[in-house]
Coordinates of N, CA, C and O in Angstrom, one line a residue:
M178 N 37.0 104.5 112.9 CA 37.0 104.2 111.4 C 35.5 104.3 110.9 O 34.6 103.8 111.5
N179 N 35.4 105.0 109.7 CA 34.1 105.2 109.1 C 33.8 104.0 108.2 O 34.1 103.9 107.1
E180 N 33.1 103.0 108.8 CA 32.8 101.7 108.1 C 31.9 101.9 106.9 O 32.1 101.3 105.9
K181 N 30.9 102.8 107.1 CA 30.0 103.0 105.9 C 30.7 103.6 104.7 O 30.5 103.2 103.6
F182 N 31.6 104.6 105.0 CA 32.4 105.2 103.9 C 33.4 104.2 103.3 O 33.5 104.0 102.1
Y183 N 34.1 103.4 104.1 CA 35.1 102.5 103.6 C 34.5 101.2 103.0 O 35.2 100.4 102.3
A184 N 33.2 101.1 103.1 CA 32.5 100.0 102.4 C 32.2 100.3 100.9 O 31.9 99.4 100.1
L185 N 32.4 101.6 100.6 CA 32.2 102.0 99.2 C 33.4 101.5 98.3 O 34.5 101.3 98.8
P186 N 33.1 101.4 97.0 CA 34.2 101.1 96.1 C 35.3 102.2 96.1 O 34.9 103.4 96.4
Q187 N 36.5 101.9 95.9 CA 37.6 102.8 96.0 C 37.4 104.1 95.1 O 37.6 105.2 95.5
E188 N 36.8 103.8 93.9 CA 36.6 104.9 93.0 C 35.6 106.0 93.6 O 35.8 107.2 93.5
K189 N 34.6 105.5 94.3 CA 33.6 106.4 94.9 C 34.2 107.1 96.1 O 34.0 108.3 96.3
Q190 N 35.0 106.4 96.9 CA 35.7 107.0 98.0 C 36.6 108.1 97.5 O 36.5 109.2 98.1
D191 N 37.3 107.9 96.5 CA 38.3 108.9 95.9 C 37.5 110.1 95.4 O 37.9 111.3 95.5
R192 N 36.3 109.8 94.8 CA 35.5 110.9 94.3 C 35.1 111.9 95.4 O 35.1 113.1 95.3
I193 N 34.6 111.3 96.5 CA 34.2 112.1 97.6 C 35.4 112.8 98.3 O 35.3 114.0 98.6
I194 N 36.5 112.1 98.5 CA 37.7 112.7 99.1 C 38.1 113.9 98.2 O 38.4 114.9 98.7
N195 N 38.2 113.7 96.9 CA 38.7 114.7 96.1 C 37.7 115.9 96.0 O 38.1 117.1 96.0
A196 N 36.4 115.6 96.1 CA 35.4 116.7 96.2 C 35.6 117.5 97.4 O 35.6 118.8 97.4
G197 N 35.9 116.8 98.5 CA 36.1 117.5 99.8 C 37.4 118.4 99.8 O 37.4 119.6 100.1
F198 N 38.5 117.8 99.3 CA 39.7 118.5 99.1 C 39.5 119.8 98.3 O 40.0 120.9 98.6
R199 N 38.8 119.6 97.2 CA 38.6 120.7 96.2 C 37.8 121.9 96.8 O 38.2 123.0 96.7
V200 N 36.7 121.6 97.4 CA 35.8 122.6 97.9 C 36.5 123.3 99.1 O 36.5 124.5 99.2
F201 N 37.0 122.5 100.1 CA 37.6 123.1 101.2 C 38.9 123.9 100.9 O 39.3 124.8 101.6
S202 N 39.6 123.5 99.8 CA 40.8 124.3 99.4 C 40.5 125.6 98.7 O 41.3 126.5 98.7
R203 N 39.2 125.7 98.3 CA 38.8 127.0 97.6 C 38.2 128.0 98.6 O 38.2 129.2 98.3
N204 N 37.7 127.5 99.7 CA 37.0 128.4 100.6 C 37.4 128.1 102.0 O 38.1 127.2 102.3
S205 N 37.0 129.0 102.9 CA 37.2 128.8 104.3 C 36.3 127.6 104.8 O 35.4 127.2 104.1
Y206 N 36.6 127.1 106.0 CA 35.7 126.0 106.5 C 34.3 126.4 106.5 O 33.4 125.7 106.1
K207 N 34.0 127.6 107.1 CA 32.6 128.1 107.2 C 31.9 128.3 105.9 O 30.7 128.0 105.8
K208 N 32.7 128.7 104.9 CA 32.0 129.0 103.6 C 32.1 127.8 102.6 O 32.0 128.0 101.4
S209 N 32.3 126.6 103.1 CA 32.3 125.4 102.3 C 31.1 124.6 102.5 O 31.1 123.8 103.5
P210 N 30.0 124.7 101.7 CA 28.8 124.0 102.0 C 28.9 122.5 101.6 O 29.5 122.1 100.6
M211 N 28.2 121.7 102.4 CA 28.2 120.3 102.1 C 27.5 120.0 100.8 O 27.9 119.0 100.1
L212 N 26.5 120.8 100.4 CA 25.9 120.6 99.2 C 26.8 120.7 98.0 O 26.8 119.9 97.0
E213 N 27.7 121.7 98.1 CA 28.7 121.9 97.0 C 29.7 120.7 96.9 O 30.0 120.2 95.8
I214 N 30.0 120.1 98.1 CA 30.9 118.9 98.1 C 30.2 117.8 97.5 O 30.7 117.0 96.7
A215 N 28.9 117.6 97.9 CA 28.1 116.5 97.3 C 28.0 116.6 95.8 O 28.1 115.6 95.1
N216 N 27.7 117.9 95.3 CA 27.6 118.1 93.9 C 28.9 117.7 93.2 O 28.9 117.1 92.1
E217 N 30.0 118.2 93.8 CA 31.3 117.9 93.2 C 31.6 116.4 93.1 O 32.2 115.8 92.2
A218 N 31.1 115.6 94.1 CA 31.3 114.2 94.2 C 30.2 113.4 93.4 O 30.3 112.2 93.2
D219 N 29.2 114.2 92.8 CA 28.1 113.6 92.1 C 27.3 112.6 92.9 O 27.0 111.5 92.4
I220 N 27.0 113.0 94.1 CA 26.1 112.2 95.0 C 25.2 113.2 95.6 O 25.3 114.4 95.6
S221 N 24.1 112.7 96.3 CA 23.2 113.6 96.9 C 23.7 114.1 98.3 O 24.6 113.4 98.9
K222 N 23.2 115.2 98.7 CA 23.6 115.7 100.0 C 23.3 114.8 101.1 O 24.1 114.6 102.1
S223 N 22.1 114.2 101.1 CA 21.7 113.2 102.1 C 22.6 112.0 102.2 O 22.9 111.5 103.2
L224 N 23.1 111.6 101.0 CA 24.0 110.4 101.0 C 25.4 110.8 101.6 O 26.0 110.0 102.4
L225 N 25.8 112.1 101.4 CA 27.1 112.5 102.0 C 26.9 112.5 103.5 O 27.8 112.1 104.2
F226 N 25.7 113.0 104.0 CA 25.5 113.0 105.4 C 25.3 111.5 106.0 O 25.4 111.3 107.2
F227 N 25.0 110.6 105.1 CA 25.0 109.2 105.6 C 26.4 108.7 105.9 O 26.6 107.9 106.9
Y228 N 27.4 109.2 105.1 CA 28.8 108.8 105.4 C 29.5 109.6 106.4 O 30.3 109.1 107.2
F229 N 29.1 110.9 106.5 CA 29.7 111.8 107.5 C 28.6 112.6 108.2 O 27.8 113.3 107.5
K230 N 28.5 112.5 109.5 CA 27.3 113.0 110.2 C 27.2 114.6 110.1 O 26.1 115.1 110.2
N231 N 28.4 115.2 109.9 CA 28.3 116.7 109.7 C 29.6 117.1 109.0 O 30.5 116.3 108.7
K232 N 29.7 118.4 108.8 CA 30.8 119.0 108.0 C 32.1 118.9 108.8 O 33.1 118.6 108.2
K233 N 32.0 119.0 110.1 CA 33.2 118.9 110.9 C 33.8 117.5 110.8 O 35.0 117.4 110.7
E234 N 33.0 116.5 110.9 CA 33.5 115.1 110.8 C 34.2 114.9 109.5 O 35.3 114.3 109.4
L235 N 33.6 115.4 108.4 CA 34.2 115.2 107.0 C 35.5 116.0 107.0 O 36.5 115.5 106.5
Y236 N 35.6 117.2 107.5 CA 36.8 118.1 107.4 C 37.9 117.4 108.2 O 39.0 117.3 107.6
L237 N 37.7 116.9 109.4 CA 38.7 116.3 110.2 C 39.1 115.0 109.5 O 40.3 114.6 109.6
F238 N 38.2 114.3 109.0 CA 38.5 113.0 108.2 C 39.5 113.3 107.1 O 40.5 112.6 106.9
L239 N 39.2 114.4 106.3 CA 40.1 114.7 105.2 C 41.5 115.1 105.7 O 42.4 114.8 105.0
M240 N 41.5 115.8 106.8 CA 42.9 116.2 107.3 C 43.7 115.0 107.7 O 44.9 114.9 107.3
K241 N 43.0 114.0 108.3 CA 43.7 112.8 108.7 C 44.0 111.9 107.5 O 45.1 111.3 107.4
K242 N 43.1 112.0 106.5 CA 43.4 111.2 105.3 C 44.6 111.8 104.5 O 45.4 111.1 104.0
A243 N 44.7 113.1 104.5 CA 45.9 113.8 103.8 C 47.2 113.3 104.5 O 48.1 113.0 103.8
E244 N 47.1 113.3 105.8 CA 48.3 112.8 106.6 C 48.6 111.4 106.3 O 49.8 111.0 106.0
E245 N 47.6 110.5 106.3 CA 47.8 109.1 106.0 C 48.3 108.8 104.6 O 49.2 108.1 104.4
L246 N 47.7 109.5 103.6 CA 48.1 109.3 102.2 C 49.6 109.8 102.0 O 50.3 109.1 101.3
T247 N 49.9 110.9 102.6 CA 51.3 111.5 102.4 C 52.3 110.5 103.0 O 53.3 110.2 102.3
T248 N 52.0 110.0 104.2 CA 53.0 109.0 104.8 C 53.1 107.8 103.9 O 54.2 107.3 103.7
Q249 N 52.0 107.2 103.5 CA 52.0 106.0 102.7 C 52.7 106.2 101.4 O 53.5 105.3 101.0
Y250 N 52.5 107.3 100.7 CA 53.1 107.5 99.4 C 54.6 107.6 99.5 O 55.4 107.2 98.7
L251 N 55.0 108.3 100.6 CA 56.5 108.5 100.8 C 57.1 107.2 101.2 O 58.2 106.9 100.7
I252 N 56.5 106.4 102.0 CA 57.0 105.1 102.3 C 57.1 104.2 101.1 O 58.2 103.6 100.8
D253 N 56.1 104.2 100.3 CA 56.1 103.4 99.1 C 57.1 103.8 98.1 O 57.6 103.0 97.3
S254 N 57.5 105.1 98.1 CA 58.5 105.6 97.1 C 59.9 105.1 97.4 O 60.8 105.1 96.6
G255 N 60.1 104.7 98.7 CA 61.4 104.2 99.1 C 62.3 105.3 99.5 O 63.5 105.1 99.7
C256 N 61.8 106.5 99.6 CA 62.7 107.7 99.9 C 63.3 107.6 101.3 O 64.5 108.0 101.5
Y257 N 62.6 107.0 102.2 CA 63.2 106.9 103.6 C 64.3 105.9 103.7 O 65.1 105.9 104.6
K258 N 64.4 105.0 102.7 CA 65.4 104.0 102.7 C 66.7 104.4 101.9 O 67.7 103.8 102.0
E259 N 66.5 105.5 101.2 CA 67.5 106.0 100.3 C 68.6 106.7 101.1 O 68.3 107.6 101.9
T260 N 69.9 106.3 101.0 CA 71.0 106.9 101.7 C 71.6 108.1 101.0 O 72.2 108.9 101.6
D261 N 71.4 108.1 99.6 CA 71.9 109.3 98.9 C 70.9 110.4 99.0 O 69.7 110.2 98.6
I262 N 71.3 111.5 99.6 CA 70.3 112.6 99.9 C 69.7 113.1 98.7 O 68.5 113.5 98.7
F263 N 70.4 113.2 97.5 CA 69.8 113.7 96.3 C 68.8 112.8 95.7 O 67.7 113.2 95.3
E264 N 69.0 111.5 95.8 CA 68.0 110.5 95.3 C 66.8 110.5 96.3 O 65.7 110.2 95.9
R265 N 67.1 110.7 97.6 CA 66.0 110.8 98.5 C 65.1 111.9 98.2 O 63.9 111.7 98.2
M266 N 65.6 113.0 97.9 CA 64.8 114.2 97.5 C 64.0 113.9 96.3 O 62.8 114.2 96.2
Y267 N 64.7 113.3 95.3 CA 64.0 113.0 94.0 C 62.9 112.0 94.2 O 61.8 112.2 93.7
K268 N 63.1 110.9 95.0 CA 62.0 109.9 95.3 C 60.9 110.6 96.0 O 59.7 110.2 95.9
G269 N 61.2 111.5 96.9 CA 60.2 112.2 97.6 C 59.3 113.0 96.7 O 58.1 113.0 96.8
L270 N 59.9 113.6 95.7 CA 59.1 114.4 94.7 C 58.3 113.4 93.8 O 57.2 113.7 93.5
L271 N 58.9 112.3 93.5 CA 58.1 111.3 92.7 C 56.8 110.9 93.5 O 55.7 110.8 92.9
A272 N 56.9 110.7 94.8 CA 55.8 110.4 95.6 C 54.8 111.5 95.6 O 53.5 111.3 95.4
K273 N 55.2 112.8 95.7 CA 54.3 113.9 95.6 C 53.6 114.1 94.3 O 52.4 114.4 94.2
V274 N 54.4 113.8 93.2 CA 53.8 113.9 91.9 C 52.7 112.8 91.7 O 51.6 113.1 91.2
E275 N 52.9 111.6 92.2 CA 51.9 110.6 92.2 C 50.7 111.0 93.0 O 49.5 110.7 92.5
M276 N 50.9 111.6 94.1 CA 49.7 112.0 94.9 C 49.0 113.1 94.2 O 47.7 113.1 94.2
M277 N 49.7 114.0 93.6 CA 49.0 115.1 92.9 C 48.2 114.7 91.7 O 47.2 115.3 91.4
K278 N 48.6 113.6 91.1 CA 47.9 113.0 90.0 C 46.5 112.5 90.5 O 45.5 112.7 89.9
K279 N 46.5 111.8 91.6 CA 45.3 111.2 92.1 C 44.5 112.1 93.0 O 43.3 112.0 93.1
Y280 N 45.2 113.0 93.8 CA 44.5 113.9 94.7 C 45.0 115.3 94.5 O 45.8 115.9 95.2
P281 N 44.6 115.9 93.3 CA 45.2 117.2 92.9 C 45.1 118.4 93.9 O 45.9 119.3 93.9
D282 N 44.0 118.4 94.7 CA 43.8 119.5 95.6 C 44.2 119.2 97.1 O 44.0 120.1 97.9
M283 N 44.8 118.1 97.3 CA 45.1 117.7 98.7 C 46.1 118.6 99.4 O 45.9 119.0 100.5
S284 N 47.2 119.0 98.7 CA 48.2 119.8 99.3 C 47.6 121.2 99.6 O 47.9 121.7 100.7
T285 N 46.9 121.7 98.7 CA 46.3 123.1 98.9 C 45.3 123.0 100.1 O 45.3 123.9 100.9
F286 N 44.6 122.0 100.2 CA 43.6 121.8 101.3 C 44.4 121.7 102.6 O 44.1 122.4 103.6
A287 N 45.5 120.9 102.6 CA 46.3 120.8 103.9 C 46.9 122.1 104.4 O 46.8 122.4 105.6
V288 N 47.4 122.9 103.4 CA 47.9 124.2 103.8 C 46.8 125.1 104.3 O 47.0 125.8 105.4
K289 N 45.7 125.1 103.7 CA 44.6 126.0 104.1 C 44.1 125.5 105.5 O 43.8 126.3 106.3
A290 N 44.0 124.2 105.7 CA 43.6 123.7 107.0 C 44.5 124.0 108.1 O 44.1 124.3 109.2
Y291 N 45.8 124.0 107.8 CA 46.8 124.4 108.7 C 46.6 125.8 109.3 O 46.8 126.0 110.5
F292 N 46.1 126.7 108.5 CA 45.9 128.1 109.0 C 44.4 128.3 109.3 O 44.1 129.5 109.6
E293 N 43.6 127.3 109.3 CA 42.2 127.5 109.5 C 42.0 128.0 111.0 O 42.5 127.3 111.9
D294 N 41.2 129.0 111.2 CA 41.0 129.6 112.6 C 39.6 129.5 113.0 O 39.2 130.1 114.1
D295 N 38.7 128.7 112.3 CA 37.3 128.6 112.8 C 37.3 127.8 114.1 O 37.9 126.7 114.2
E296 N 36.6 128.3 115.1 CA 36.6 127.7 116.4 C 36.1 126.3 116.4 O 36.4 125.5 117.2
E297 N 35.2 126.0 115.4 CA 34.6 124.6 115.4 C 35.6 123.5 115.1 O 35.5 122.4 115.6
V298 N 36.7 123.9 114.4 CA 37.7 122.8 114.0 C 39.1 123.1 114.4 O 40.0 122.3 114.4
R299 N 39.4 124.4 114.8 CA 40.7 124.8 115.1 C 41.5 123.9 116.1 O 42.6 123.5 115.9
E300 N 40.8 123.6 117.2 CA 41.5 122.8 118.2 C 41.8 121.4 117.8 O 42.9 120.9 118.0
E301 N 40.9 120.8 117.0 CA 41.1 119.4 116.5 C 42.2 119.4 115.5 O 43.1 118.5 115.4
I302 N 42.3 120.4 114.6 CA 43.3 120.5 113.6 C 44.7 120.7 114.3 O 45.7 120.0 113.9
Q303 N 44.8 121.5 115.3 CA 46.0 121.7 116.0 C 46.5 120.4 116.6 O 47.7 120.1 116.6
K304 N 45.6 119.5 117.1 CA 46.0 118.2 117.6 C 46.6 117.3 116.6 O 47.5 116.6 116.8
I305 N 46.0 117.4 115.4 CA 46.5 116.6 114.2 C 47.9 117.0 113.8 O 48.8 116.2 113.5
I306 N 48.1 118.4 113.7 CA 49.4 118.9 113.1 C 50.5 119.1 114.2 O 51.6 119.2 113.8
H307 N 50.1 119.0 115.5 CA 51.1 119.3 116.5 C 52.3 118.5 116.4 O 53.5 119.0 116.5
P308 N 52.2 117.1 116.2 CA 53.5 116.3 116.2 C 54.4 116.8 115.1 O 55.7 116.7 115.3
Y309 N 53.9 117.3 114.0 CA 54.8 117.7 112.9 C 55.4 119.1 113.1 O 56.5 119.4 112.6
T310 N 54.8 119.9 113.9 CA 55.4 121.2 114.3 C 56.5 121.1 115.2 O 57.3 122.0 115.4
Q311 N 56.6 119.9 115.9 CA 57.7 119.7 116.8 C 59.0 119.0 116.2 O 60.0 118.9 116.8
L312 N 58.8 118.6 114.9 CA 59.9 118.0 114.2 C 61.0 119.0 113.8 O 60.6 120.1 113.4
E313 N 62.2 118.7 113.9 CA 63.3 119.5 113.3 C 63.7 118.9 112.0 O 64.0 117.7 111.9
T314 N 63.8 119.8 111.0 CA 64.2 119.3 109.7 C 65.5 118.5 109.7 O 65.7 117.5 109.1
S315 N 66.5 119.0 110.6 CA 67.8 118.4 110.6 C 67.7 116.9 111.1 O 68.6 116.1 110.8
K316 N 66.7 116.6 111.9 CA 66.6 115.2 112.4 C 66.2 114.2 111.4 O 66.4 113.0 111.5
S317 N 65.7 114.7 110.3 CA 65.3 113.8 109.2 C 66.4 113.6 108.1 O 66.2 112.9 107.1
V318 N 67.5 114.2 108.3 CA 68.6 114.1 107.4 C 69.2 112.7 107.5 O 69.5 112.2 108.6
P319 N 69.4 112.0 106.3 CA 70.0 110.7 106.4 C 71.4 110.8 106.8 O 72.0 111.9 106.8
N320 N 72.0 109.7 107.3 CA 73.4 109.8 107.7 C 74.3 110.1 106.4 O 74.3 109.4 105.4
L321 N 75.0 111.3 106.5 CA 75.8 111.7 105.4 C 77.2 111.7 105.8 O 77.6 112.0 106.9
N322 N 78.0 111.3 104.8 CA 79.5 111.3 105.0 C 80.0 112.6 104.6 O 80.0 113.0 103.4
P323 N 80.6 113.4 105.5 CA 81.1 114.7 105.2 C 82.1 114.7 104.1 O 82.3 115.7 103.3
D324 N 82.8 113.5 103.9 CA 83.9 113.4 102.9 C 83.3 113.5 101.5 O 84.1 113.7 100.5
D325 N 82.0 113.2 101.4 CA 81.4 113.2 100.0 C 81.0 114.6 99.6 O 80.6 114.8 98.4
F326 N 81.1 115.6 100.5 CA 80.7 117.0 100.2 C 81.8 117.9 100.3 O 82.9 117.6 100.9
K327 N 81.6 119.1 99.9 CA 82.7 120.1 99.9 C 83.1 120.5 101.3 O 82.2 120.5 102.2
E328 N 84.3 120.7 101.5 CA 84.9 120.9 102.9 C 84.2 122.1 103.5 O 84.0 123.2 102.9
G329 N 83.9 121.9 104.8 CA 83.3 123.0 105.6 C 81.8 123.2 105.4 O 81.2 124.1 106.0
L330 N 81.2 122.4 104.6 CA 79.8 122.6 104.3 C 78.9 122.1 105.5 O 79.1 121.1 106.1
D331 N 77.9 123.0 105.9 CA 77.0 122.6 107.0 C 75.9 121.8 106.3 O 75.0 122.2 105.6
L332 N 76.0 120.5 106.6 CA 75.1 119.5 105.9 C 73.6 119.7 106.3 O 72.7 119.5 105.5
G333 N 73.4 120.2 107.6 CA 72.0 120.4 108.0 C 71.4 121.6 107.3 O 70.3 121.5 106.8
L334 N 72.2 122.7 107.1 CA 71.7 123.8 106.3 C 71.5 123.4 104.8 O 70.6 123.9 104.2
M335 N 72.4 122.6 104.3 CA 72.3 122.2 102.9 C 71.0 121.5 102.7 O 70.2 121.8 101.8
Y336 N 70.6 120.5 103.6 CA 69.4 119.8 103.5 C 68.2 120.7 103.7 O 67.2 120.6 102.9
Q337 N 68.3 121.6 104.6 CA 67.2 122.6 104.8 C 66.9 123.4 103.6 O 65.8 123.6 103.2
D338 N 68.0 123.9 103.0 CA 67.9 124.7 101.8 C 67.2 123.9 100.6 O 66.3 124.4 99.9
M339 N 67.7 122.6 100.5 CA 67.1 121.8 99.4 C 65.6 121.5 99.7 O 64.8 121.5 98.8
F340 N 65.3 121.2 101.0 CA 64.0 120.8 101.4 C 63.0 122.0 101.1 O 62.0 121.8 100.5
L341 N 63.4 123.2 101.5 CA 62.5 124.4 101.3 C 62.4 124.7 99.8 O 61.3 125.1 99.4
A342 N 63.5 124.6 99.1 CA 63.4 124.8 97.6 C 62.5 123.8 97.0 O 61.7 124.2 96.1
S343 N 62.5 122.6 97.4 CA 61.7 121.5 96.8 C 60.2 121.8 97.1 O 59.3 121.7 96.2
E344 N 59.9 122.2 98.4 CA 58.5 122.5 98.7 C 58.0 123.7 97.9 O 56.9 123.7 97.5
G345 N 58.9 124.7 97.8 CA 58.5 125.9 97.0 C 58.2 125.6 95.6 O 57.3 126.1 95.0
Y346 N 59.0 124.7 95.0 CA 58.9 124.3 93.6 C 57.5 123.6 93.4 O 56.8 123.9 92.5
V347 N 57.2 122.6 94.3 CA 56.0 121.9 94.2 C 54.8 122.8 94.4 O 53.8 122.7 93.6
Y348 N 54.9 123.7 95.3 CA 53.8 124.7 95.5 C 53.6 125.5 94.3 O 52.4 125.7 93.9
R349 N 54.6 126.0 93.7 CA 54.5 126.8 92.4 C 53.8 126.0 91.3 O 52.9 126.6 90.6
M350 N 54.2 124.8 91.2 CA 53.6 124.0 90.1 C 52.1 123.7 90.4 O 51.3 123.8 89.5
Q351 N 51.8 123.6 91.7 CA 50.4 123.4 92.0 C 49.5 124.6 91.7 O 48.4 124.5 91.2
Q352 N 50.1 125.8 92.0 CA 49.4 127.0 91.7 C 49.1 127.3 90.2 O 48.1 127.9 89.9
Q353 N 50.0 126.7 89.4 CA 49.8 126.9 88.0 C 48.7 126.0 87.4 O 48.1 126.3 86.4
G354 N 48.3 124.9 88.1 CA 47.3 124.0 87.7 C 47.7 123.2 86.5 O 48.7 123.4 85.9
N355 N 46.8 122.2 86.2 CA 47.1 121.3 85.0 C 48.5 120.8 85.1 O 49.4 121.1 84.2
I356 N 48.9 120.1 86.1 CA 50.3 119.7 86.4 C 50.7 118.7 85.3 O 50.1 117.8 84.9
D357 N 51.9 119.1 84.7 CA 52.6 118.2 83.8 C 53.6 117.4 84.6 O 54.7 117.9 84.8
A358 N 53.3 116.2 84.9 CA 54.2 115.4 85.8 C 55.5 115.1 85.2 O 56.6 115.2 85.9
D359 N 55.5 114.8 83.9 CA 56.8 114.6 83.2 C 57.7 115.8 83.2 O 58.9 115.7 83.5
K360 N 57.2 117.0 83.0 CA 57.9 118.2 83.0 C 58.5 118.5 84.4 O 59.6 118.9 84.6
M361 N 57.6 118.2 85.4 CA 58.1 118.4 86.8 C 59.3 117.6 87.2 O 60.3 118.1 87.7
L362 N 59.2 116.3 86.8 CA 60.3 115.4 87.1 C 61.6 115.7 86.4 O 62.7 115.7 86.9
L363 N 61.4 116.2 85.1 CA 62.6 116.6 84.3 C 63.2 117.8 84.9 O 64.4 117.9 85.1
D364 N 62.4 118.8 85.2 CA 62.9 120.0 85.8 C 63.6 119.7 87.2 O 64.7 120.3 87.4
Y365 N 63.0 118.9 88.0 CA 63.5 118.6 89.3 C 64.8 117.8 89.2 O 65.8 118.1 90.0
R366 N 64.9 117.0 88.2 CA 66.2 116.2 88.0 C 67.3 117.2 87.6 O 68.4 117.1 88.1
K367 N 67.0 118.3 86.9 CA 68.0 119.3 86.5 C 68.4 120.1 87.8 O 69.6 120.4 87.9
I368 N 67.4 120.3 88.6 CA 67.7 121.1 89.9 C 68.7 120.2 90.8 O 69.6 120.7 91.3
I369 N 68.4 118.9 90.9 CA 69.2 118.0 91.7 C 70.6 117.9 91.1 O 71.6 118.0 91.9
D370 N 70.7 117.9 89.8 CA 72.1 117.8 89.2 C 72.8 119.1 89.5 O 74.1 119.1 89.7
F371 N 72.1 120.2 89.5 CA 72.7 121.5 89.9 C 73.2 121.5 91.3 O 74.3 121.9 91.6
W372 N 72.4 121.0 92.2 CA 72.8 120.9 93.6 C 74.0 120.1 93.8 O 74.9 120.4 94.6
K373 N 74.1 119.0 93.0 CA 75.3 118.1 93.1 C 76.6 118.9 92.8 O 77.6 118.7 93.4
T374 N 76.5 119.8 91.7 CA 77.7 120.6 91.4 C 78.0 121.6 92.5 O 79.2 122.0 92.6
L375 N 77.0 122.0 93.2 CA 77.2 123.0 94.3 C 77.8 122.3 95.5 O 78.7 122.9 96.2
Y376 N 77.3 121.2 95.9 CA 77.6 120.6 97.2 C 78.6 119.4 97.2 O 79.3 119.2 98.2
K377 N 78.6 118.6 96.2 CA 79.4 117.4 96.2 C 80.9 117.7 95.8 O 81.2 118.7 95.1
R378 N 81.8 116.9 96.3 CA 83.2 117.1 96.0 C 83.4 116.7 94.5 O 82.8 115.8 94.0

C-alpha cells in the first residue's frame, strides 16, 4: 500500500489518478511522460515521484486501482444481488455511469493497458488481468427460471448477447466524449425494454 499517496486528501488523490488515466489512455506506456501526468494533476514532477518512485509503479498502481474501483462500484450498485437479469444489467450500467462521471478516462486506460506490449510492464499487467481472462461469461449469469423466457431460448447466449451489446454501447458513448449520463440511462432503459419484448414470455 502506498501510504504517502493515501495520506493525501481524497480530492488530490483523484486528481492524480485521473491525470494518470488520462495521459496513459492517450499514449502508449513508453510515450506517456511523468511530467505530463504531473502537469495534468497540477503538481510538480518531483512531488509525483515522491508518491510513486517511477512510471512503472504508477502505471501498475492505476491498473490495480481501476480493478478495485470497478469491483467496488458494481458491489455498491447492488447488481450482484439482483435476481432479475434485466435489472442486473441496468444496475451494472448505473455503476459504470457513476464511475465515468468521477473517472472519465479509466475505461479507456484499462482497455489500452490490456493490450500494452511494452516489456517493462507487460508481464505485470498480464498477472493482473489473468484471473479475468479465465472467467466464462455464462458463469456469472444469475439463476434464471426458463419458464420466464420464451421457449427454447439459450439463456447463456441471451446473457452473452446482452453483455456484449452493453459493453459496446458504453464504449461508443465514451468515444463520443462529454458523457450525458441522463441520456445514457434513458437510452439503456429503452434497450432493456426492447430486450424484454424479445426474450420474456
